[in-house]
GROMACS .gro file of C-alpha atoms in nm:
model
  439
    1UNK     CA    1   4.068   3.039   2.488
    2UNK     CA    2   4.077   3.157   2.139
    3UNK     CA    3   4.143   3.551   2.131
    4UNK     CA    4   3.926   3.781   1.929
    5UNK     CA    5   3.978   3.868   1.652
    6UNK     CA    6   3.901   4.278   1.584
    7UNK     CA    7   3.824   4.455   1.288
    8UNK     CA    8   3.655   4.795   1.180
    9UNK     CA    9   3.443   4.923   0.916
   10UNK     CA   10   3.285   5.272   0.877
   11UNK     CA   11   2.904   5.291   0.844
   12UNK     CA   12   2.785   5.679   0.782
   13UNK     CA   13   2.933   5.892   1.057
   14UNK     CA   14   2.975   5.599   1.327
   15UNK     CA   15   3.188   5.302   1.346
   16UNK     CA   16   3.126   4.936   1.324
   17UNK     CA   17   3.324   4.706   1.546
   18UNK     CA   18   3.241   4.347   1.433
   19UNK     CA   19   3.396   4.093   1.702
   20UNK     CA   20   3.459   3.731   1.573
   21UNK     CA   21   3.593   3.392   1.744
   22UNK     CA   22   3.483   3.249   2.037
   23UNK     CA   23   3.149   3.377   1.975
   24UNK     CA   24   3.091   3.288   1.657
   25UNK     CA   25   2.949   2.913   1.600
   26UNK     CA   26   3.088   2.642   1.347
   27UNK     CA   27   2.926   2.622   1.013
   28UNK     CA   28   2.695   2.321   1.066
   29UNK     CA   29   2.558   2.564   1.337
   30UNK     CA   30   2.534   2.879   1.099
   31UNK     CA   31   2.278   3.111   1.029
   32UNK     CA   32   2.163   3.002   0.716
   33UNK     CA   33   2.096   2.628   0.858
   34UNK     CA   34   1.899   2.802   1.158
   35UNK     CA   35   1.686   3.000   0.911
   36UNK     CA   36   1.642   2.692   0.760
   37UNK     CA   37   1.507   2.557   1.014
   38UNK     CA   38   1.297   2.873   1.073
   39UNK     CA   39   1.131   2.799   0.732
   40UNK     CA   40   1.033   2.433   0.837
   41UNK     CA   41   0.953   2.554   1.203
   42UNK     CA   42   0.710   2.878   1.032
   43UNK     CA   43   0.551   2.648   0.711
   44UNK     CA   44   0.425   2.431   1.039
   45UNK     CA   45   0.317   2.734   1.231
   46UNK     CA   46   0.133   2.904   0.912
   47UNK     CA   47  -0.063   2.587   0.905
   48UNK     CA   48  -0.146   2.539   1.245
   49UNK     CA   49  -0.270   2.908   1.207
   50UNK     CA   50  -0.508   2.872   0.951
   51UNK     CA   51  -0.713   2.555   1.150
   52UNK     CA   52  -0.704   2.873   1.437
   53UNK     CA   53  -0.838   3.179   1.241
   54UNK     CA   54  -1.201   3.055   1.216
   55UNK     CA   55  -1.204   3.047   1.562
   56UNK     CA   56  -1.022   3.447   1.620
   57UNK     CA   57  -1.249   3.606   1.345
   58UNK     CA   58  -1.529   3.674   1.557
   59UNK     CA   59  -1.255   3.823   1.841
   60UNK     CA   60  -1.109   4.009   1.590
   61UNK     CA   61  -1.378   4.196   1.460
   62UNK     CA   62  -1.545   4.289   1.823
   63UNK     CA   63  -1.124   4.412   1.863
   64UNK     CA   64  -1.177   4.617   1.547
   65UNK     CA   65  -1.517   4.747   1.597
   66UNK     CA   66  -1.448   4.908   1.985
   67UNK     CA   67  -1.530   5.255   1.991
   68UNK     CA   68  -1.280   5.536   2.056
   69UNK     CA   69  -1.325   5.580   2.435
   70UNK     CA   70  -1.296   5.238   2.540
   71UNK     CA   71  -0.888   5.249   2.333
   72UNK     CA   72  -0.610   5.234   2.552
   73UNK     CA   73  -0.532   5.646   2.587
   74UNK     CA   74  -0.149   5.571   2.608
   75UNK     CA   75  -0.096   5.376   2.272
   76UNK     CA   76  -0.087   5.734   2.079
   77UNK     CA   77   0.213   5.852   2.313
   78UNK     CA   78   0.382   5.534   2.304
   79UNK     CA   79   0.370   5.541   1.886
   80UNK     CA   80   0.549   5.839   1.958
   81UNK     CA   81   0.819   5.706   2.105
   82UNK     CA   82   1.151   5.593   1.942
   83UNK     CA   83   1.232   5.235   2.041
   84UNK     CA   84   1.564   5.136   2.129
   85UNK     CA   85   1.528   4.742   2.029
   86UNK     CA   86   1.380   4.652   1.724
   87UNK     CA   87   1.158   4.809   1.486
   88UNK     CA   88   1.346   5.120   1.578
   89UNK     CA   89   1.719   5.069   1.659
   90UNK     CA   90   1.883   4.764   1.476
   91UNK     CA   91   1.547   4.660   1.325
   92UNK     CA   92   1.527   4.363   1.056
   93UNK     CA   93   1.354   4.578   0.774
   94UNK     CA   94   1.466   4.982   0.644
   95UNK     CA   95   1.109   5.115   0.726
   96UNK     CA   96   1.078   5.412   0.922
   97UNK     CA   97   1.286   5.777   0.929
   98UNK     CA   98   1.584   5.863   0.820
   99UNK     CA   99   1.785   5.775   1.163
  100UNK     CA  100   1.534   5.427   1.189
  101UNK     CA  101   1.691   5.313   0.824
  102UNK     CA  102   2.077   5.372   0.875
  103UNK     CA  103   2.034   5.201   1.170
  104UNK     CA  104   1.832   4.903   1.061
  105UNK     CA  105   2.058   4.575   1.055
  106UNK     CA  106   1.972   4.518   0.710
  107UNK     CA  107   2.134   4.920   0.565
  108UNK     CA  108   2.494   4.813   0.804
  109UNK     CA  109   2.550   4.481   0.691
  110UNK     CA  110   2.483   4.584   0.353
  111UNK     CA  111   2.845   4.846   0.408
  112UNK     CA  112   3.012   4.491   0.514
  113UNK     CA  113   3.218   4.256   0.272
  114UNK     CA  114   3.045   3.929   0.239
  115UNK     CA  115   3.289   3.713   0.456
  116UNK     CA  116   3.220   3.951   0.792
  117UNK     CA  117   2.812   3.954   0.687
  118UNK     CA  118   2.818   3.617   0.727
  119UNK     CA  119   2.995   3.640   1.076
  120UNK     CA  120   2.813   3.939   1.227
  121UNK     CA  121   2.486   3.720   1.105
  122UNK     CA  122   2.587   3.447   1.243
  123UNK     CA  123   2.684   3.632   1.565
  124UNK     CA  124   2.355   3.796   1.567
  125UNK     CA  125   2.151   3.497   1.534
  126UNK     CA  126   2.343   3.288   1.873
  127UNK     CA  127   2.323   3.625   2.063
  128UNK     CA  128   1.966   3.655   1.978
  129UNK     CA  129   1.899   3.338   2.100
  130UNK     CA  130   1.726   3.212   1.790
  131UNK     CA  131   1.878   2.885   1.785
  132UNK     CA  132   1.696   2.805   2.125
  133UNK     CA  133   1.428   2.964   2.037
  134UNK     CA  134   1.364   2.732   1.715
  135UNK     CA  135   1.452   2.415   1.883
  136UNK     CA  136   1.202   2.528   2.153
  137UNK     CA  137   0.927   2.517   1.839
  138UNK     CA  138   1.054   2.269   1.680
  139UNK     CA  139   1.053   2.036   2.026
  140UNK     CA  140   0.703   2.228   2.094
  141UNK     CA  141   0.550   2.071   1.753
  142UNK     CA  142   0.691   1.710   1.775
  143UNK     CA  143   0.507   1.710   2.112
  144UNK     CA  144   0.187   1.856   1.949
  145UNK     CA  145   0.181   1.635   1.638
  146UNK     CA  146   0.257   1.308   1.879
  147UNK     CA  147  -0.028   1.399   2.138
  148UNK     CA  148  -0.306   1.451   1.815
  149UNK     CA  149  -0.144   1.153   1.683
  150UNK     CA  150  -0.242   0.945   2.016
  151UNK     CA  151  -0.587   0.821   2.153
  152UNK     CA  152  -0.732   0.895   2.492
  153UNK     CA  153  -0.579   0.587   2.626
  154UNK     CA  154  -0.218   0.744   2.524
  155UNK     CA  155  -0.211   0.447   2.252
  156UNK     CA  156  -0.078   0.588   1.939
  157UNK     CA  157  -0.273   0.581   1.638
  158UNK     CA  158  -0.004   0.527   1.412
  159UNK     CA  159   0.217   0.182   1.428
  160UNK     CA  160   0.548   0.185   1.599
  161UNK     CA  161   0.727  -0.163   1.671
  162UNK     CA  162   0.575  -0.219   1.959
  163UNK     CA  163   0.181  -0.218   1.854
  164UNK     CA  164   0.287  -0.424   1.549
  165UNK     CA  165   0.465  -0.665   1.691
  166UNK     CA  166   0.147  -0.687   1.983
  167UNK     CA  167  -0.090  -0.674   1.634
  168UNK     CA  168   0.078  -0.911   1.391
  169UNK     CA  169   0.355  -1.101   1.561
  170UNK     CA  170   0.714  -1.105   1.521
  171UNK     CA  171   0.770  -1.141   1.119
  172UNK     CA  172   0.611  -0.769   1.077
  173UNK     CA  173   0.892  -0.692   1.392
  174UNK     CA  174   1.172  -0.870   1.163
  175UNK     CA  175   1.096  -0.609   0.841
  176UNK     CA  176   1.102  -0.318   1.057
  177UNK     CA  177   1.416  -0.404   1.182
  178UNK     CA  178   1.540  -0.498   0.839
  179UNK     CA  179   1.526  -0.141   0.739
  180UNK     CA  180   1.584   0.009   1.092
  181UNK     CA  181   1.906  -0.170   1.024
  182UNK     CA  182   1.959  -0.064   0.626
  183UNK     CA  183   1.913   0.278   0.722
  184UNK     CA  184   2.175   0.288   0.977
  185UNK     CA  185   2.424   0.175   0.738
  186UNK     CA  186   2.365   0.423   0.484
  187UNK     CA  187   2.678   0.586   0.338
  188UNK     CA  188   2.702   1.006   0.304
  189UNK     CA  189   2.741   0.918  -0.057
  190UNK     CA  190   2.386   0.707  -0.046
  191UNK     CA  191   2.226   0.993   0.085
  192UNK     CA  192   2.308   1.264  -0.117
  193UNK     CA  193   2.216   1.028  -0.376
  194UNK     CA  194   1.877   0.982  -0.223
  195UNK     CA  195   1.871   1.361  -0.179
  196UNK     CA  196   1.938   1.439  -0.535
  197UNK     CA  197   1.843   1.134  -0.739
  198UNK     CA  198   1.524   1.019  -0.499
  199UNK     CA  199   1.709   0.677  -0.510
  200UNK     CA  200   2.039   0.489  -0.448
  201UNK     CA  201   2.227   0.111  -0.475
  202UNK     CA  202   2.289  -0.079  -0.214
  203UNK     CA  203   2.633  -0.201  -0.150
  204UNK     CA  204   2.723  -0.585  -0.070
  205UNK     CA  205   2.683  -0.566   0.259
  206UNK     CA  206   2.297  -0.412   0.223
  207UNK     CA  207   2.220  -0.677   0.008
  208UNK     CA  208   2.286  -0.887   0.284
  209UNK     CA  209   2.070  -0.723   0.529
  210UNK     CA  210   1.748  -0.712   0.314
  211UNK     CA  211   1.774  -1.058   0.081
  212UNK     CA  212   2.040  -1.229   0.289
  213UNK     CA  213   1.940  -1.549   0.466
  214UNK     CA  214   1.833  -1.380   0.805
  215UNK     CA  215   1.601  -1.092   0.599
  216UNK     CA  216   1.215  -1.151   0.614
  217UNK     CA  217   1.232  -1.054   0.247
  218UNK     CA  218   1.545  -1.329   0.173
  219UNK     CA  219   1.573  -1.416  -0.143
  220UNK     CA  220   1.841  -1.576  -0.304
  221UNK     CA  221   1.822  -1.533  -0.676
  222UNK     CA  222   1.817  -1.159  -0.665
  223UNK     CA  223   2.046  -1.110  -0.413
  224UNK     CA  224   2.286  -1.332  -0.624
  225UNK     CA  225   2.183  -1.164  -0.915
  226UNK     CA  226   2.276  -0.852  -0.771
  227UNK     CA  227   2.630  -0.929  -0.653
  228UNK     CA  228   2.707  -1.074  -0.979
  229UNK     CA  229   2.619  -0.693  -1.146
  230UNK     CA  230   2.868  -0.557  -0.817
  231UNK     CA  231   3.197  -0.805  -0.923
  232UNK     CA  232   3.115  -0.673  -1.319
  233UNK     CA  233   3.126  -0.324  -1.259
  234UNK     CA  234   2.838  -0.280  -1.501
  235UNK     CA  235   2.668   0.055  -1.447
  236UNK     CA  236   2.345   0.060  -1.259
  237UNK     CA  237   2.235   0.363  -1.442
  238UNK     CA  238   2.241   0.208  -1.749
  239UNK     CA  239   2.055  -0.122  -1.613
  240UNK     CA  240   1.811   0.161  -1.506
  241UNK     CA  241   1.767   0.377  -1.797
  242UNK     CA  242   1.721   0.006  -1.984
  243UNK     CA  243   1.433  -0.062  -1.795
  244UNK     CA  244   1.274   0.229  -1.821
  245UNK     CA  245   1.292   0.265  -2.149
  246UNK     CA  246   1.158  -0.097  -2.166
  247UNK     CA  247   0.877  -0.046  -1.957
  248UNK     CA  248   0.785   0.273  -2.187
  249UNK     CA  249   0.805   0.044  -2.536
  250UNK     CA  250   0.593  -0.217  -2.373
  251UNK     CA  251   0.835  -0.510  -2.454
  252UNK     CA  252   0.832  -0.837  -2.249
  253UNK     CA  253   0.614  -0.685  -1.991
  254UNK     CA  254   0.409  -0.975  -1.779
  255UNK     CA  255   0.267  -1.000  -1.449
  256UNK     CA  256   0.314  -1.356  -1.319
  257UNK     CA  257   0.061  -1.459  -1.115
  258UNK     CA  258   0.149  -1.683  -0.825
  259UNK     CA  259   0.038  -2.029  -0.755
  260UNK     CA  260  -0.188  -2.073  -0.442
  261UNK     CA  261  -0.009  -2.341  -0.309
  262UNK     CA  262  -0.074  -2.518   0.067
  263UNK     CA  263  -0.283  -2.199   0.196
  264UNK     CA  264  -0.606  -2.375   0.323
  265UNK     CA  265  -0.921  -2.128   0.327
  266UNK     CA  266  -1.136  -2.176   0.629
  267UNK     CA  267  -1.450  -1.913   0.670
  268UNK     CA  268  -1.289  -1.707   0.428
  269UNK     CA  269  -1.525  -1.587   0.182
  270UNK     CA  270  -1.427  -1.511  -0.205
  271UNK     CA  271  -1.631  -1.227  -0.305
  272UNK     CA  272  -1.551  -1.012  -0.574
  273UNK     CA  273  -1.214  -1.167  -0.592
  274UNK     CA  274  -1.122  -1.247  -0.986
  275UNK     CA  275  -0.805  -1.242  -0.952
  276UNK     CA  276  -0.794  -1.495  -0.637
  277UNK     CA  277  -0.991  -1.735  -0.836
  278UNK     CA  278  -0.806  -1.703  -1.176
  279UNK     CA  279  -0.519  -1.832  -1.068
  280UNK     CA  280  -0.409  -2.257  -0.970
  281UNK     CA  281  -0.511  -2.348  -0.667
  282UNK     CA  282  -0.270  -2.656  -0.549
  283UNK     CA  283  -0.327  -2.825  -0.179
  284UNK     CA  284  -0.534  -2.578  -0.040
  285UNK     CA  285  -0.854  -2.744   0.082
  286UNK     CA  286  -1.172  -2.505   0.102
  287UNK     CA  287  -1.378  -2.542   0.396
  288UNK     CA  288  -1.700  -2.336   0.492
  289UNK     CA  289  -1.565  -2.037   0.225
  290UNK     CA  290  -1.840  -1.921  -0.022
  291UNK     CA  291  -1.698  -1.799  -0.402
  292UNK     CA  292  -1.957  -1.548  -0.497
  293UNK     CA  293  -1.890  -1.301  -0.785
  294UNK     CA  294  -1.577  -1.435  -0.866
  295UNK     CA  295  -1.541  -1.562  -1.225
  296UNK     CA  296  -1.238  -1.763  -1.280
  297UNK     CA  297  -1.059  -1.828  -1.583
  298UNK     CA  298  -0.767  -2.072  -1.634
  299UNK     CA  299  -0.821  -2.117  -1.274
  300UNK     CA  300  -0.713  -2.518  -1.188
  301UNK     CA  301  -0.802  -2.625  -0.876
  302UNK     CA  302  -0.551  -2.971  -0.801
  303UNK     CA  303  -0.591  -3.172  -0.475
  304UNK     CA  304  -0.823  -2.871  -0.279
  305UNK     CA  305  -1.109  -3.064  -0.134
  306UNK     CA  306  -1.429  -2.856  -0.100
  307UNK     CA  307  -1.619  -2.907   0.189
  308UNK     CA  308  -1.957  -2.655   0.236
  309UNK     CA  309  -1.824  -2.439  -0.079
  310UNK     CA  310  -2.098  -2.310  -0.272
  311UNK     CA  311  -2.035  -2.132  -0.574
  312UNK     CA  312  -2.272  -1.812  -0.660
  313UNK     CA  313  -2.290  -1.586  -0.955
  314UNK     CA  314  -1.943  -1.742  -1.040
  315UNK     CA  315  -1.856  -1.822  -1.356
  316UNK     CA  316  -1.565  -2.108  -1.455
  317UNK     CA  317  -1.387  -2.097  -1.792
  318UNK     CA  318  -1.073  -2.355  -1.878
  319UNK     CA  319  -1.091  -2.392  -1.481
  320UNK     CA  320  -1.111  -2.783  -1.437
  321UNK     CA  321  -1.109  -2.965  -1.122
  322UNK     CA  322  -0.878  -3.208  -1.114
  323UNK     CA  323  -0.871  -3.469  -0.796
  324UNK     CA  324  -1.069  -3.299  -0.607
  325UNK     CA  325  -1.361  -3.432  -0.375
  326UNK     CA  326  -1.687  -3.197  -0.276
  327UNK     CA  327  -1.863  -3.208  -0.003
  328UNK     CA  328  -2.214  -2.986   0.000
  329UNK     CA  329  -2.060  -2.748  -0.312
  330UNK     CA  330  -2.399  -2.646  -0.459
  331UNK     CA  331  -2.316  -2.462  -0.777
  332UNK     CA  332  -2.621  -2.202  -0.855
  333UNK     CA  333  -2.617  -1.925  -1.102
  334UNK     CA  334  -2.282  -1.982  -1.238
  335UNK     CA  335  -2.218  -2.145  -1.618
  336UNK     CA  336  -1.902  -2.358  -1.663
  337UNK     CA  337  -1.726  -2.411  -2.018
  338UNK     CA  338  -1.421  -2.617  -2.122
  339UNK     CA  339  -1.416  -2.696  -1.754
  340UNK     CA  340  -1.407  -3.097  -1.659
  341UNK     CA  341  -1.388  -3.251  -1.361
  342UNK     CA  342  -1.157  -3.511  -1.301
  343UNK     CA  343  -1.132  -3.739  -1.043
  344UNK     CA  344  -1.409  -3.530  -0.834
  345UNK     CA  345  -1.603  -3.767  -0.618
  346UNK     CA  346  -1.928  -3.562  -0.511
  347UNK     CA  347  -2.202  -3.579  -0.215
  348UNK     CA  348  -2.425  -3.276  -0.235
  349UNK     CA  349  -2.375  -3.121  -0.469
  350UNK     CA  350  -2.629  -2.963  -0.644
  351UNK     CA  351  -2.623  -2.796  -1.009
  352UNK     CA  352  -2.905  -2.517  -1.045
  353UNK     CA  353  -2.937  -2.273  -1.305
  354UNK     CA  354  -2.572  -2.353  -1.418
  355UNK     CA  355  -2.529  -2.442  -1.807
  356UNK     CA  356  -2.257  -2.653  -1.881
  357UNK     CA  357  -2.047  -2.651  -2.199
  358UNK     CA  358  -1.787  -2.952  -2.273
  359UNK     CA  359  -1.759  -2.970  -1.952
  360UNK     CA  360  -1.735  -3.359  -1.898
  361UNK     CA  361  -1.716  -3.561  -1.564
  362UNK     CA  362  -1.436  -3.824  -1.563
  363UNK     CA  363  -1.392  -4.076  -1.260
  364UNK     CA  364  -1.634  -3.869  -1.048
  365UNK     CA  365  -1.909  -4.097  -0.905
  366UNK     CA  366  -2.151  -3.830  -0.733
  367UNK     CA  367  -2.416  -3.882  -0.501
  368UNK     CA  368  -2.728  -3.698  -0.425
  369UNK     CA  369  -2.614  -3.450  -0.692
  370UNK     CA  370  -2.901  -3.324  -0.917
  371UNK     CA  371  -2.912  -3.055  -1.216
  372UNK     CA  372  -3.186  -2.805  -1.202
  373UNK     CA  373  -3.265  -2.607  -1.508
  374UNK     CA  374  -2.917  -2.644  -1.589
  375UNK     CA  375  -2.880  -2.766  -1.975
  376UNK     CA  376  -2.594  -2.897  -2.084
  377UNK     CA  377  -2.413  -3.009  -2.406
  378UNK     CA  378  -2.078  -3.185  -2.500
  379UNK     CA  379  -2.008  -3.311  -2.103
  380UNK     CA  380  -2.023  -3.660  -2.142
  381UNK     CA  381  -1.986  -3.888  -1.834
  382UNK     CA  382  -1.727  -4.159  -1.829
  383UNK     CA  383  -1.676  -4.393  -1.599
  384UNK     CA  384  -1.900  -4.185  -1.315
  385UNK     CA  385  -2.139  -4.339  -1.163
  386UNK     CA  386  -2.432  -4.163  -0.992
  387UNK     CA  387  -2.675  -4.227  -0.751
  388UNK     CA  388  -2.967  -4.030  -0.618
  389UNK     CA  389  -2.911  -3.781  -0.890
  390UNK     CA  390  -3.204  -3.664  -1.113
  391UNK     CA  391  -3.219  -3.425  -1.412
  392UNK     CA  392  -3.465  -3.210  -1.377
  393UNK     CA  393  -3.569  -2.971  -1.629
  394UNK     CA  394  -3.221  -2.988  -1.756
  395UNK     CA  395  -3.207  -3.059  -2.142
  396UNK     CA  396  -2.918  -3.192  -2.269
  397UNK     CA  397  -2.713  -3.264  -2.638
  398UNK     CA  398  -2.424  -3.470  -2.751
  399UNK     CA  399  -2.342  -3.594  -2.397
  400UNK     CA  400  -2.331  -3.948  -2.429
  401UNK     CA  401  -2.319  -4.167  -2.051
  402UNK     CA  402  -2.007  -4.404  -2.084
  403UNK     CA  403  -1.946  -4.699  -1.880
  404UNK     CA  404  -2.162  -4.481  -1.620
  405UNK     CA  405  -2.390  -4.677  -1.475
  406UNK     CA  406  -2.731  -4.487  -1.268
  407UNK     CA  407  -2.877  -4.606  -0.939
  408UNK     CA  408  -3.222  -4.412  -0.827
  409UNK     CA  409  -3.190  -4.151  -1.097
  410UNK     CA  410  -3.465  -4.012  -1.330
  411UNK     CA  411  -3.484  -3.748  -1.668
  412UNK     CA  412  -3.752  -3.525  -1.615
  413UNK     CA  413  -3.878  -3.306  -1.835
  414UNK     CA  414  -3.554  -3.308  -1.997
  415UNK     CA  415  -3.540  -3.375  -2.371
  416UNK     CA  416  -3.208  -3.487  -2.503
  417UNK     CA  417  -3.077  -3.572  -2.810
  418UNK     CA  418  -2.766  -3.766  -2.981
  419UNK     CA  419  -2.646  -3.860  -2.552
  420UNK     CA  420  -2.687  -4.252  -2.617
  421UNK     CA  421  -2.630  -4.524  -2.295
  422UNK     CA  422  -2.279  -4.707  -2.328
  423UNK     CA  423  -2.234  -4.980  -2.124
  424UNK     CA  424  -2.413  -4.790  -1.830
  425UNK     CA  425  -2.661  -4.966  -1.648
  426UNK     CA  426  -2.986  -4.820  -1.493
  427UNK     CA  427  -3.090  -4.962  -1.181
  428UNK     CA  428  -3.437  -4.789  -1.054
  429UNK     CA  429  -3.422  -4.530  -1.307
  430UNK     CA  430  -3.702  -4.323  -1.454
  431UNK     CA  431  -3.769  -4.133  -1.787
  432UNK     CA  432  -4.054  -3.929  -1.797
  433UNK     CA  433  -4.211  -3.624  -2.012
  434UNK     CA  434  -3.860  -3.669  -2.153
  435UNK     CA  435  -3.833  -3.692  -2.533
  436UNK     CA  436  -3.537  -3.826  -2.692
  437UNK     CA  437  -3.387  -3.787  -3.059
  438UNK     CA  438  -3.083  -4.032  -3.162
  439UNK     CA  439  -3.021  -4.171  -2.813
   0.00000   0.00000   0.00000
């Protein structure tokens, strides 16, 4: 057992004995980290309070409105009385009469040199039981914050590993664990870093853990990239600082939009969804998914059969479609420009209050595909034949039929002008109330 160590001070007309050793804690257990602690512990409690004081005010004033006679008669005597624990002997403020202020804790330590302030303080606050006291709150709040935080069931209402993996399967498991495991193997450095800075690099070995081949988030070229930066030594700040200030100048700043590539939609509706839409769609059929409101522009769709797709209030600039068969694809309400179609083999699909502007149809034979009140002009057809397709309603310019012959098709009420017939047979085809000019 470590002996005491005794030493003495003089304090007025009385004397001081300040004990230290065994009783005194180590310095990760020291007063100032307990008040610390205290602050967190009391910032919670002051909030808690407030969400409680609309609920006391009515107490409090029938409290402060009781008459006279209904007071406890004793609480005059007893503010008489001088208190041996605190406020009055070896109270925490210097409030009070003369004797109450010398011997308030805060007028003694004061007399002390700063080394045995800090050990008497320390002493005070184990003796007091403080510590307990605050990990007593501090346990007391976890448990409140967890039980709002949980449903009637006992569920929680947040997501811990366990929901999420029961909710989205084991990938969403994998990242957690990713960064269960980078945390674990942060350094002290690291995390004063992170405590200073708000950030910190990763050595070699978390590099591995979140782009390696085993990460959910692997990938190869930055994690090389990264390592090469590590074996040159070059400072990260700087790399930093560069791309800040880069960022701030605007220079070489692009968003890259990803390829949709082998995702097939199936009753997913595209509403409101741009973006989605204005990007290449590659081997991604489309099957009972409406585009409404979605404008696309240099959006290709390559290989993505449509099958029940109708497009709505959507319109389709330098968007073509380019081997692509559809299957009941109405398109209503929705213009297309510089937009062919290529290769698009068609049943059902019909055109309705959709202008078209060189917009030609190459290799797509269509049947049962009609345009309704939907002029057009420079969208030629070559090599497409049609059957069962009308224009109705549907002038037309400069959109000569090449080597596209028509079977059961009529123009009406559709003037055109300068489309001529090249090499396209009709076979049961009708032109009526149709005037043409240079055809």
């Amino acid at each position: 057992m470590a002996r005491a160590k005794r030493s003495t001070s003089r304090v007025g007309s009385f004397e001081v004995i300040i004990i230290l050793g065994q009783l005194v804690q180590p310095a990760e257990n020291s007063w100032r980290s307990t008040v610390q602690r205290i602050k967190v512990v009391g910032a919670e409690a002051r909030r808690a309070k407030k969400r409680r004081d609309a609920l006391k005010k009515r107490l409090r004033q029938m409290i402060d409105n009781t008459p006279d006679e209904f007071q406890d008669p004793r609480k005059p005597l007893a503010m008489k009385q001088f208190n041996f624990l605190s406020p009055s002997l070896f109270s925490l403020h210097q409030e009070g009469d003369q004797l109450e202020k010398a011997m308030s804790l805060k007028h003694m330590l004061k007399q002390l040199p700063n080394k045995e302030q800090e050990a008497w303080l320390d002493f005070i606050v184990e003796a007091a039981g403080v510590t307990d006291a605050v990990d007593k709150a501090e346990k007391k709040q976890r448990e409140m914050r967890e039980e709002e935080m949980r449903g009637k069931d006992g569920v929680p209402l947040y997501f811990t590993k366990e929901n999420v993996t029961g909710l989205f399967g084991d990938v969403e498991k994998r990242k957690i664990e990713t960064f269960e495991a980078l945390d674990k193997s942060y350094t002290l450095e690291q995390k004063d870093d992170l405590e200073r800075l708000g950030y910190a690099f990763l050595n070699s070995k978390q590099l591995d853990i979140v782009y390696g081949s085993n990460s959910p988030y692997n990938k190869s070229d930055s994690l090389r990239m990264f390592k090469r930066l590590q074996r040159l030594k070059d400072d990260p700040h700087h790399l930093v600082e560069h791309d800040i200030r880069a960022l701030a100048e605007a220079k070489k700043f692009r968003v890259r939009q990803k390829d949709i590539t082998l995702s097939p939609f199936v009753l997913s509706p595209i509403t409101l969804a741009p973006a989605a839409t204005s990007q290449p769609i590659v081997l991604s059929p489309l099957v009972l998914s409406p585009i409404i409101l979605s404008p696309a522009v240099l959006g290709p769709i390559i290989l993505s059969p449509w099958v029940f797709i109708p497009l709505i209030l959507s319109p389709r600039v330098l968007s073509p479609l380019i081997l692509n068969p559809l299957v009941f694809s109405p398109i209503i309400l929705s213009p297309v420009a510089l937009h062919p179609f290529i290769l698009v083999p068609g049943v059902f699909n019909p055109v309705i209050l959709s202008p078209l502007i060189l917009s030609p149809l190459i290799l797509s034979p269509q049947v049962f595909s009609p345009l309704i009140l939907s002029p057009f002009a420079l969208s030629p057809l070559i090599l497409t034949p049609m059957a069962g397709s009308p224009l109705i309603l549907s002038p037309f310019a400069l959109s000569p039929i090449i080597y596209s012959p028509q079977f059961y098709s009529a123009v009406i009420l559709s003037p055109y002008a300068m489309s001529p017939l090249i090499e396209s047979k009709l076979v049961q085809a009708e032109v009526i109330l149709s005037p043409s000019w240079l055809s």
